[in-house]
Coordinates of C-alpha atoms and ligand atoms in Angstrom, one line a residue:
Chain A
X11 CA -21.5 -79.9 35.5
X12 CA -19.7 -76.6 37.5
X13 CA -17.1 -78.1 39.9
X14 CA -15.8 -74.6 41.5
X15 CA -18.4 -74.8 44.7
X16 CA -19.8 -78.2 46.1
X17 CA -19.8 -79.3 49.6
X18 CA -18.5 -76.4 51.4
X19 CA -20.6 -73.3 49.4
X20 CA -23.6 -76.1 49.9
X21 CA -23.5 -77.2 53.6
X22 CA -23.4 -72.8 53.7
X23 CA -26.7 -72.3 51.8
X24 CA -28.4 -75.1 53.3
X25 CA -26.7 -73.9 56.9
X26 CA -28.9 -69.4 56.7
X27 CA -31.2 -71.2 55.0
X28 CA -32.2 -73.4 57.6
X29 CA -31.0 -69.7 60.4
X30 CA -33.1 -67.7 58.2
X31 CA -36.8 -70.0 58.2
X32 CA -35.7 -70.9 61.9
X33 CA -36.3 -67.0 63.7
X34 CA -38.6 -66.6 61.1
X35 CA -40.6 -68.6 62.9
X36 CA -39.4 -68.4 66.2
X37 CA -40.1 -64.3 65.3
X38 CA -43.6 -65.2 63.5
X39 CA -44.5 -67.1 67.3
X40 CA -43.2 -63.8 69.5
X41 CA -45.8 -62.0 67.2
X42 CA -48.2 -63.4 67.7
X43 CA -49.1 -64.1 70.6
X44 CA -47.5 -68.0 70.8
X45 CA -45.1 -67.9 72.7
X46 CA -47.5 -66.6 75.7
X47 CA -49.8 -69.2 76.0
X48 CA -47.2 -71.2 77.8
X49 CA -44.1 -70.1 80.6
X50 CA -41.8 -72.5 78.1
X51 CA -42.0 -72.8 74.1
X52 CA -39.3 -74.4 72.9
X53 CA -39.9 -73.6 69.2
X54 CA -39.0 -70.5 69.7
X55 CA -37.1 -70.5 72.4
X56 CA -33.9 -72.8 70.0
X57 CA -35.4 -70.5 67.0
X58 CA -33.4 -67.3 68.4
X59 CA -30.7 -68.8 69.9
X60 CA -29.6 -71.2 66.4
X61 CA -30.1 -69.1 64.4
X62 CA -26.8 -67.7 65.2
X63 CA -24.2 -70.1 65.8
X64 CA -25.9 -71.7 62.0
X65 CA -24.6 -68.5 60.3
X66 CA -21.4 -67.9 62.4
X67 CA -21.0 -71.7 61.6
X68 CA -21.9 -71.4 57.9
X69 CA -19.2 -68.4 57.2
X70 CA -16.5 -70.2 58.4
X71 CA -17.3 -72.8 55.6
X72 CA -17.4 -70.4 53.2
X73 CA -14.6 -68.8 54.7
X74 CA -12.5 -72.4 54.0
X75 CA -13.6 -72.3 50.7
X76 CA -11.9 -68.7 49.9
X77 CA -7.9 -69.3 48.1
X78 CA -6.4 -66.3 48.7
X79 CA -9.4 -65.3 50.5
X80 CA -8.1 -67.7 53.3
X81 CA -4.7 -66.7 53.1
X82 CA -4.5 -64.0 53.8
X83 CA -8.0 -62.8 55.7
X84 CA -7.5 -59.6 55.8
X85 CA -8.9 -59.6 51.2
X86 CA -12.1 -60.9 52.9
X87 CA -12.5 -56.8 53.7
X88 CA -12.8 -56.3 50.2
X89 CA -15.6 -58.2 50.0
X90 CA -17.5 -55.5 51.2
X91 CA -16.9 -53.3 48.5
X92 CA -18.1 -54.4 45.1
X93 CA -21.9 -53.7 45.1
X94 CA -22.8 -54.9 41.9
X95 CA -22.7 -58.6 43.8
X96 CA -25.0 -60.0 45.4
X97 CA -22.5 -62.3 46.8
X98 CA -21.0 -58.3 48.6
X99 CA -25.2 -58.0 49.5
X100 CA -24.6 -61.3 50.9
X101 CA -21.7 -60.2 53.1
X102 CA -23.2 -56.8 54.4
X103 CA -26.0 -59.4 55.4
X104 CA -23.7 -61.6 57.2
X105 CA -22.7 -59.0 59.1
X106 CA -26.2 -58.1 60.5
X107 CA -27.5 -61.4 60.6
X108 CA -24.9 -62.8 62.7
X109 CA -25.4 -59.6 65.7
X110 CA -29.5 -59.0 65.7
X111 CA -29.6 -63.3 66.4
X112 CA -27.3 -63.2 68.2
X113 CA -29.4 -61.0 70.4
X114 CA -32.1 -61.6 70.3
X115 CA -31.7 -65.2 71.2
X116 CA -29.6 -63.5 73.9
X117 CA -32.8 -61.8 74.6
X118 CA -35.1 -65.0 74.2
X119 CA -33.1 -66.1 76.4
X120 CA -32.8 -64.9 80.0
X121 CA -36.0 -64.2 79.1
X122 CA -37.4 -68.2 79.0
X123 CA -34.8 -68.7 82.1
X124 CA -35.4 -65.7 84.5
X125 CA -32.9 -67.7 86.7
X126 CA -30.0 -66.9 84.0
X127 CA -31.2 -63.0 84.5
X128 CA -30.4 -63.1 87.8
X129 CA -27.8 -64.6 87.6
X130 CA -25.9 -62.1 85.8
X131 CA -27.2 -59.4 87.1
X132 CA -25.4 -60.4 90.2
X133 CA -22.7 -60.7 89.0
X134 CA -19.8 -57.7 90.2
X135 CA -18.3 -58.2 86.9
X136 CA -21.2 -56.9 84.8
X137 CA -21.4 -54.1 87.3
X138 CA -21.4 -51.6 84.6
X139 CA -23.8 -53.8 81.9
X140 CA -26.6 -52.8 84.4
X141 CA -28.4 -49.9 82.6
X142 CA -29.2 -52.5 80.5
X143 CA -31.0 -54.8 82.3
X144 CA -33.4 -51.4 83.2
X145 CA -34.5 -51.5 79.7
X146 CA -38.2 -53.5 78.3
X147 CA -37.1 -56.4 77.9
X148 CA -40.0 -57.9 76.2
X149 CA -40.4 -54.9 73.7
X150 CA -36.5 -54.7 73.5
X151 CA -36.5 -58.4 72.5
X152 CA -39.4 -57.5 69.7
X153 CA -37.3 -54.9 68.1
X154 CA -34.8 -57.0 67.7
X155 CA -37.1 -60.2 66.0
X156 CA -38.5 -57.6 63.6
X157 CA -35.3 -56.0 62.4
X158 CA -34.2 -59.8 62.6
X159 CA -36.8 -60.9 61.2
X160 CA -35.7 -58.5 58.1
X161 CA -32.4 -59.6 58.1
X162 CA -33.6 -62.8 57.6
X163 CA -35.7 -62.8 54.6
X164 CA -32.4 -61.5 53.6
X165 CA -30.7 -63.9 53.7
X166 CA -32.6 -66.4 52.8
X167 CA -33.9 -64.6 49.8
X168 CA -30.0 -63.9 48.6
X169 CA -28.0 -67.7 48.4
X170 CA -31.3 -67.5 45.8
X171 CA -30.4 -64.6 44.0
X172 CA -26.2 -65.7 44.9
X173 CA -27.1 -68.2 42.6
X174 CA -29.5 -66.6 39.2
X175 CA -27.4 -63.6 39.0
X176 CA -24.5 -65.6 36.7
X177 CA -27.5 -65.0 34.0
X178 CA -26.5 -67.5 30.6
X179 CA -23.7 -68.9 32.3
X180 CA -25.5 -71.5 34.7
X181 CA -29.3 -71.5 32.1
X182 CA -30.6 -74.0 35.4
X183 CA -29.4 -71.1 38.1
X184 CA -31.5 -69.2 35.8
X185 CA -34.3 -70.8 35.3
X186 CA -37.3 -68.5 35.5
X187 CA -40.5 -69.1 37.4
X188 CA -42.6 -69.9 33.7
X189 CA -40.8 -68.9 31.1
X190 CA -42.7 -66.0 30.3
X191 CA -42.9 -64.8 33.9
X192 CA -38.5 -63.3 33.8
X193 CA -38.4 -64.0 37.9
X194 CA -35.5 -65.9 39.0
X195 CA -37.6 -69.3 40.7
X196 CA -34.1 -70.0 43.3
X197 CA -34.5 -67.0 45.1
X198 CA -38.6 -68.1 45.9
X199 CA -37.6 -71.7 45.8
X200 CA -34.2 -71.0 48.9
X201 CA -37.2 -68.8 50.5
X202 CA -39.5 -71.4 51.0
X203 CA -37.3 -74.5 51.4
X204 CA -35.8 -72.4 54.1
X205 CA -38.9 -71.5 56.1
X206 CA -39.7 -74.8 55.5
X207 CA -36.2 -76.1 57.1
X208 CA -36.4 -73.6 60.2
X209 CA -40.2 -75.7 60.8
X210 CA -38.9 -78.9 60.3
X211 CA -36.5 -77.9 62.8
X212 CA -37.7 -76.2 65.5
X213 CA -41.9 -76.7 65.4
X214 CA -41.1 -81.1 64.3
X215 CA -38.3 -81.8 65.6
X216 CA -37.4 -78.9 68.8
X217 CA -41.6 -79.3 69.0
X218 CA -42.2 -83.3 69.6
X219 CA -39.0 -83.6 71.1
X220 CA -39.0 -81.6 73.9
X221 CA -43.2 -81.1 74.8
X222 CA -45.6 -82.9 72.0
X223 CA -45.6 -79.6 70.5
X224 CA -48.9 -80.2 68.8
X225 CA -50.7 -81.9 71.2
X226 CA -52.3 -78.6 72.7
X227 CA -50.4 -75.1 70.9
X228 CA -50.9 -74.2 67.4
X229 CA -53.4 -76.8 66.3
X230 CA -53.4 -75.0 62.7
X231 CA -49.7 -75.8 62.3
X232 CA -49.4 -78.9 60.8
X233 CA -51.8 -77.6 58.0
X234 CA -49.7 -74.3 58.0
X235 CA -46.7 -77.1 57.2
X236 CA -48.8 -80.0 54.3
X237 CA -49.3 -76.2 53.2
X238 CA -45.6 -75.3 52.4
X239 CA -44.7 -78.6 52.1
X240 CA -47.4 -78.4 48.8
X241 CA -45.7 -74.8 47.5
X242 CA -42.1 -76.3 47.9
X243 CA -42.9 -79.8 45.4
X244 CA -44.9 -76.8 43.7
X245 CA -41.8 -75.0 43.3
X246 CA -39.2 -77.9 42.2
X247 CA -41.7 -78.8 39.6
X248 CA -42.3 -75.8 37.6
X249 CA -38.3 -75.0 37.6
X250 CA -37.8 -78.6 36.2
X251 CA -40.4 -77.7 34.0
X252 CA -39.1 -74.3 33.1
X253 CA -36.2 -76.0 32.6
X254 CA -36.8 -78.3 30.5
X255 CA -39.1 -76.5 28.1
X256 CA -35.8 -73.7 28.0
X257 CA -33.9 -76.3 26.3
X258 CA -29.9 -76.8 26.1
X259 CA -28.1 -76.4 29.7
X260 CA -30.5 -76.0 32.2
X261 CA -32.9 -78.9 30.3
X262 CA -29.5 -81.3 30.5
X263 CA -29.7 -80.0 34.1
X264 CA -33.2 -80.8 34.6
X265 CA -32.7 -84.7 33.7
X266 CA -29.8 -85.6 34.9
X267 CA -31.8 -84.6 38.6
X268 CA -35.6 -86.2 37.8
X269 CA -33.9 -89.4 35.9
X270 CA -30.1 -88.9 35.2
X271 CA -26.8 -88.9 37.9
X272 CA -28.8 -87.2 40.0
X273 CA -31.3 -89.3 40.3
X274 CA -30.8 -91.0 43.4
X275 CA -30.4 -88.1 45.5
X276 CA -33.5 -86.4 44.2
X277 CA -35.8 -89.2 45.3
X278 CA -34.5 -91.0 47.7
X279 CA -32.1 -88.3 49.9
X280 CA -34.9 -84.7 49.2
X281 CA -38.6 -86.6 47.9
X282 CA -39.0 -89.3 50.6
X283 CA -37.8 -88.3 53.7
X284 CA -38.1 -83.8 52.5
X285 CA -41.9 -84.1 51.3
X286 CA -43.9 -87.1 50.8
X287 CA -42.9 -88.7 54.6
X288 CA -43.7 -85.0 55.7
X289 CA -46.7 -84.5 53.9
X290 CA -48.2 -88.0 54.2
X291 CA -47.4 -87.7 58.3
X292 CA -48.5 -84.6 58.7
X293 CA -51.5 -85.2 57.5
X294 CA -51.6 -87.5 59.9
X295 CA -51.1 -85.6 62.6
X296 CA -53.5 -82.7 61.9
X297 CA -55.6 -85.4 62.1
X298 CA -55.0 -87.1 65.1
X299 CA -54.5 -83.5 66.9
X300 CA -50.7 -84.8 67.7
X301 CA -47.6 -86.0 66.3
X302 CA -46.3 -89.5 67.8
X303 CA -42.3 -89.5 68.2
X304 CA -42.0 -91.1 65.7
X305 CA -43.7 -88.8 62.9
X306 CA -42.6 -85.6 64.4
X307 CA -39.0 -86.6 64.8
X308 CA -38.6 -88.1 60.9
X309 CA -40.3 -85.1 59.7
X310 CA -38.2 -83.1 61.2
X311 CA -35.1 -84.9 59.9
X312 CA -36.4 -86.2 56.7
X313 CA -36.5 -82.5 56.0
X314 CA -33.1 -81.2 56.8
X315 CA -32.0 -83.2 55.1
X316 CA -33.8 -82.6 52.3
X317 CA -32.6 -78.6 52.9
X318 CA -28.9 -79.9 52.8
X319 CA -29.4 -81.7 50.1
X320 CA -31.3 -79.4 47.2
X321 CA -29.1 -77.5 48.0
X322 CA -26.4 -80.0 47.5
X323 CA -28.0 -80.6 44.3
X324 CA -29.0 -77.9 43.2
X325 CA -24.5 -76.9 43.1
X326 CA -24.0 -79.7 41.2
X327 CA -26.4 -80.1 38.8
X328 CA -25.4 -76.3 37.4
X329 CA -24.7 -77.3 33.8
X330 CA -22.5 -74.1 32.0
X331 CA -23.7 -73.2 28.7
X332 CA -22.8 -74.9 25.8
X333 CA -20.2 -73.1 22.8
Chain B
X3 CA -51.5 -58.1 70.6
X4 CA -52.6 -56.0 68.2
X5 CA -50.2 -53.2 67.3
X6 CA -46.8 -55.5 67.5
X7 CA -48.5 -57.8 65.2
X8 CA -49.0 -55.1 62.5
X9 CA -45.6 -54.1 62.7
X10 CA -44.1 -57.3 62.4
X11 CA -46.6 -57.6 59.2
X12 CA -45.1 -53.9 58.5
X13 CA -41.4 -55.0 58.6
X14 CA -42.1 -58.3 56.8
X15 CA -43.5 -55.7 53.6
X16 CA -40.9 -53.6 53.9
X17 CA -37.8 -56.2 54.1
X18 CA -39.8 -57.9 51.4
X19 CA -39.4 -55.0 49.2
X20 CA -36.2 -54.2 49.7
X21 CA -34.7 -57.6 48.8
X22 CA -37.3 -57.3 45.6
X23 CA -36.2 -54.0 44.9
X24 CA -33.4 -54.0 44.4
X25 CA -32.6 -56.7 41.8
X26 CA -35.5 -54.7 39.7
X27 CA -33.7 -51.0 40.7
X28 CA -30.4 -52.6 39.2
X29 CA -32.5 -53.1 36.2
X30 CA -34.1 -49.5 35.6
X31 CA -31.3 -47.1 36.6
X32 CA -28.9 -46.8 33.8
X33 CA -26.2 -48.8 34.2
X34 CA -22.4 -48.4 33.4
X35 CA -23.8 -49.2 29.9
X36 CA -24.2 -45.4 28.1
X37 CA -20.5 -44.3 29.2
X38 CA -19.0 -47.9 29.0
X39 CA -15.8 -46.9 26.3
X40 CA -15.2 -48.6 23.4
X41 CA -12.3 -51.9 23.1
X42 CA -9.2 -50.2 21.2
X43 CA -8.2 -54.2 20.0
X44 CA -9.3 -56.8 18.5
X45 CA -8.7 -60.6 18.3
X46 CA -10.8 -61.9 14.6
X47 CA -10.3 -65.8 14.7
X48 CA -10.4 -67.9 12.0
X49 CA -12.2 -70.8 12.2
X50 CA -11.9 -72.0 8.6
X51 CA -8.0 -71.3 8.6
X52 CA -8.2 -73.0 12.0
X53 CA -6.7 -76.3 12.2
X54 CA -7.0 -77.3 16.1
X55 CA -3.0 -77.8 16.2
X56 CA -3.4 -76.6 20.1
X57 CA 0.2 -74.0 18.9
X58 CA -1.6 -71.2 20.7
X59 CA -2.4 -72.9 24.2
X60 CA 0.8 -74.3 24.3
X61 CA 2.5 -70.9 23.1
X62 CA 0.0 -69.7 25.7
X63 CA 1.5 -71.8 28.4
X64 CA 5.0 -71.2 28.1
X65 CA 4.6 -67.8 27.5
X66 CA 2.7 -67.4 31.1
X67 CA 4.5 -69.8 32.8
X68 CA 1.4 -72.5 34.2
X69 CA 1.9 -75.2 35.2
X70 CA 1.7 -78.6 32.6
X71 CA -1.8 -79.2 30.7
X72 CA -3.1 -75.4 32.0
X73 CA -3.5 -72.5 29.0
X74 CA -6.4 -69.4 29.2
X75 CA -7.3 -70.6 25.8
X76 CA -9.0 -74.1 25.7
X77 CA -9.9 -76.1 22.0
X78 CA -13.6 -77.0 21.9
X79 CA -14.4 -79.3 18.7
X80 CA -17.5 -79.1 16.3
X81 CA -19.5 -79.9 13.8
X82 CA -19.3 -83.9 12.7
X83 CA -16.9 -86.8 13.0
X84 CA -17.0 -85.9 9.2
X85 CA -16.0 -82.9 8.9
X86 CA -14.7 -81.5 12.6
X87 CA -13.9 -78.1 13.7
X88 CA -12.3 -75.8 16.7
X89 CA -13.4 -73.5 18.4
X90 CA -10.7 -72.4 20.4
X91 CA -11.9 -70.1 23.6
X92 CA -10.2 -67.4 25.3
X93 CA -11.3 -64.6 27.6
X94 CA -13.3 -62.4 25.5
X95 CA -12.5 -59.4 26.9
X96 CA -16.2 -58.2 27.5
X97 CA -17.8 -55.0 27.3
X98 CA -19.9 -55.4 29.3
X99 CA -18.5 -58.6 31.3
X100 CA -20.6 -60.2 34.4
X101 CA -17.2 -61.8 35.8
X102 CA -16.2 -57.6 37.1
X103 CA -20.7 -57.8 38.2
X104 CA -20.7 -60.2 40.1
X105 CA -16.4 -59.7 41.5
X106 CA -17.3 -59.0 45.4
X107 CA -13.7 -57.5 45.9
X108 CA -13.6 -55.2 42.6
X109 CA -10.2 -57.6 41.2
X110 CA -11.6 -58.2 38.3
X111 CA -12.1 -54.3 36.5
X112 CA -12.0 -53.5 32.9
X113 CA -10.0 -51.2 31.6
X114 CA -10.4 -48.2 29.4
X115 CA -9.2 -49.7 26.0
X116 CA -11.2 -53.1 27.1
X117 CA -8.9 -55.3 28.1
X118 CA -9.9 -56.9 31.2
X119 CA -7.8 -57.4 33.7
X120 CA -7.8 -60.0 37.3
X121 CA -5.9 -57.5 40.3
X122 CA -4.7 -60.7 42.0
X123 CA -3.8 -58.6 45.5
X124 CA -7.8 -58.1 45.7
X125 CA -9.2 -61.0 44.6
X126 CA -9.9 -63.7 47.3
X127 CA -10.1 -67.1 45.0
X128 CA -14.2 -66.9 45.6
X129 CA -14.7 -68.9 42.2
X130 CA -17.2 -66.5 41.7
X131 CA -16.1 -65.1 38.5
X132 CA -15.4 -68.7 37.3
X133 CA -19.6 -69.4 37.4
X134 CA -20.2 -66.0 36.0
X135 CA -18.4 -66.8 33.4
X136 CA -20.8 -67.8 30.2
X137 CA -17.6 -69.1 27.9
X138 CA -15.8 -70.7 31.0
X139 CA -13.0 -68.5 29.6
X140 CA -11.3 -68.6 33.4
X141 CA -9.1 -71.0 35.3
X142 CA -8.2 -71.1 39.4
X143 CA -4.3 -70.6 40.0
X144 CA -4.3 -73.8 42.7
X145 CA -1.1 -72.7 44.1
X146 CA -1.6 -68.7 45.3
X147 CA -5.7 -69.3 45.2
X148 CA -6.2 -66.6 42.7
X149 CA -8.6 -66.8 39.8
X150 CA -7.0 -66.4 36.4
X151 CA -7.0 -65.9 33.1
X152 CA -6.3 -64.4 29.8
X153 CA -5.0 -61.0 30.0
X154 CA -4.3 -59.7 25.7
X155 CA -0.6 -60.3 26.8
X156 CA -1.4 -56.5 27.6
X157 CA 2.7 -55.9 28.9
X158 CA 3.7 -57.7 25.1
X159 CA 0.5 -55.6 23.5
X160 CA 1.5 -52.3 24.9
X161 CA 5.2 -52.5 24.5
X162 CA 4.3 -52.6 20.6
X163 CA 4.4 -56.9 20.5
X164 CA 1.1 -59.3 19.6
X165 CA -0.5 -61.8 22.0
X166 CA 1.9 -65.2 22.0
X167 CA -1.0 -66.7 20.8
X168 CA -1.2 -64.9 17.5
X169 CA 2.5 -65.3 17.4
X170 CA 2.5 -68.4 16.9
X171 CA -0.1 -69.4 15.1
X172 CA 0.7 -71.2 12.1
X173 CA -1.9 -71.6 9.8
X174 CA -2.3 -67.5 10.8
X175 CA -5.8 -68.2 11.4
X176 CA -5.9 -65.0 14.9
X177 CA -5.1 -61.6 13.5
X178 CA -5.1 -58.9 16.2
X179 CA -5.0 -55.7 15.8
X180 CA -6.2 -51.5 16.7
X181 CA -9.9 -50.7 15.5
X182 CA -9.2 -47.5 16.9
X183 CA -8.0 -47.3 12.7
X184 CA -9.4 -47.7 10.4
X185 CA -7.6 -48.2 8.5
X186 CA -6.1 -52.2 10.4
X187 CA -6.9 -55.7 8.8
X188 CA -9.3 -56.1 12.0
X189 CA -11.2 -53.0 12.1
X190 CA -12.0 -53.7 8.1
X191 CA -12.7 -56.7 8.9
X192 CA -15.3 -55.3 12.0
X193 CA -16.8 -53.9 9.6
X194 CA -17.0 -55.9 6.6
X195 CA -20.0 -57.4 9.5
X196 CA -17.7 -61.2 8.7
X197 CA -16.5 -61.4 12.2
X198 CA -18.6 -62.0 15.1
X199 CA -19.3 -62.1 18.3
X200 CA -19.5 -65.4 20.1
X201 CA -23.1 -66.3 21.4
X202 CA -24.3 -62.4 20.7
X203 CA -27.3 -63.2 23.2
X204 CA -25.2 -63.6 26.1
X205 CA -25.0 -59.3 26.3
X206 CA -21.7 -59.4 26.9
X207 CA -20.3 -57.6 23.8
X208 CA -17.4 -59.7 23.6
X209 CA -13.6 -58.0 21.9
X210 CA -12.7 -61.5 20.4
X211 CA -14.6 -61.9 17.6
X212 CA -15.2 -65.4 15.4
X213 CA -15.0 -66.3 11.5
X214 CA -17.3 -69.0 11.3
X215 CA -19.1 -70.3 8.5
X216 CA -22.3 -71.4 8.6
X217 CA -23.5 -75.2 9.1
Ligands
LIG29 S1 -14.8 -64.4 28.3 FE1 -15.7 -64.7 30.9 S2 -13.2 -64.2 31.9 FE2 -14.2 -62.3 29.7 S3 -14.5 -60.7 30.5 FE3 -16.2 -62.1 29.3 S4 -17.2 -63.0 31.2 FE4 -15.0 -61.7 31.9
LIG30 S1 -11.8 -65.3 42.3 FE1 -10.7 -63.4 42.8 S2 -11.5 -62.2 40.2 FE2 -13.5 -64.2 40.7 S3 -14.9 -62.9 41.3 FE3 -13.4 -63.9 43.3 S4 -12.9 -61.9 44.7 FE4 -13.1 -62.0 41.8

């Protein structure tokens, strides 16, 4: 079992993924016009405003996991310099993602709350920003949403490549999609999980808590969400099967997950709350056309918790290649 | 609604292409492989002579002023209870070092002469190199918060001396020398094909070679 990376990187990978996923959901609502069906769309508002803070928090945790880079913070600048390193890609992605998502969140907020916009406009000490208010708000917002989506896809996928790039050192992390397809599974799984946790947070949790979302808005959402859970189940299944077929320490990782030291985390903290419960509840909600508080909030929390433990599980179950 | 939607899909496609394309491109473009200079030094460890006594582990620890229980060399017991043998692992000074590829700061680099070093003024202590080294040859210096590993006792070697582990080895299982001198013992052993890299399938092309009796 690898011990170099523990909880801090796990939480960071999770926050990065969920932030990216939430922003993609908000942008999807924006571009498909769902955001404008009603005056107030909490899913879009939360999906646009939380990614910045989530990813900032994740980045802070990541910095706290450094050694000399924490004691002498200027060393962090060196991390921008080596482009063969996936970590360098990540540092650049975060550098762009954080401001873009913060601006998108701000624009979405002032669009949602015109009173706040008027208040800001009336501040004398903000007079120098007046030319900015002449920009077409929604079009500017869409530009940032669009750039945000591209960066969010990058953030979600790179967290997987970060692991798969270690290659033969930790075979489980570089497990392929299928034994004969030379594409690593982790980037794909992390992307789907990022979207899934994004939906869990913005639609299930926030949507149910605020307006009982399913009642009147996007009837197809539970189906889409069930499809996501289905795909994620398939990917996790393939990951474990391919790892078992590969043999060696990858297979050992898979065995520890399914029926070994990590089995409790896998079944009790990931599969049941993040896969089984939301799937059943969404099938029920799809039939009913709405979520109850227990189904919406329950599956939202379950999916988010499972997303966190999935990152943790994949990190701790990485076993170095046997020599 | 039509135009923004199309623009959105276009952006998504472009983003996906960029993210998926980058690693593919990396595989296609010629990496440093072509002009990689040959390693000048080789260390050959004869596992048929090694008794697993650990003198090299301790000598390494002392020369590098490492704390109790830490060394750049570690021992793996192979074989079975009846007939055990010992695999001493340290940095293999790979010609194609994954630790240097993943290092975000350029702290880890390979010298022209094949020795892989860490510039500890650049290292941030992210431990990515420790994950990427398939030989698990790196240790973490808790005190200074940087990655650390065997440096082949480079200052001693450049001054005409030997790595501490080679000096310390009681049965003489460690042979150190220059590969650019065809007369040297290491060069002849390499030419004979008896000294082999550990796990060539990793694709790392180590400069440390082993003489192992296949079971
Ligand atoms: S053995 Fe490990 S630390 Fe040494 S050069 Fe190879 S990959 Fe790097
Ligand atoms: S710990 Fe230091 S040497 Fe290792 S990858 Fe990070 S910055 Fe590079």
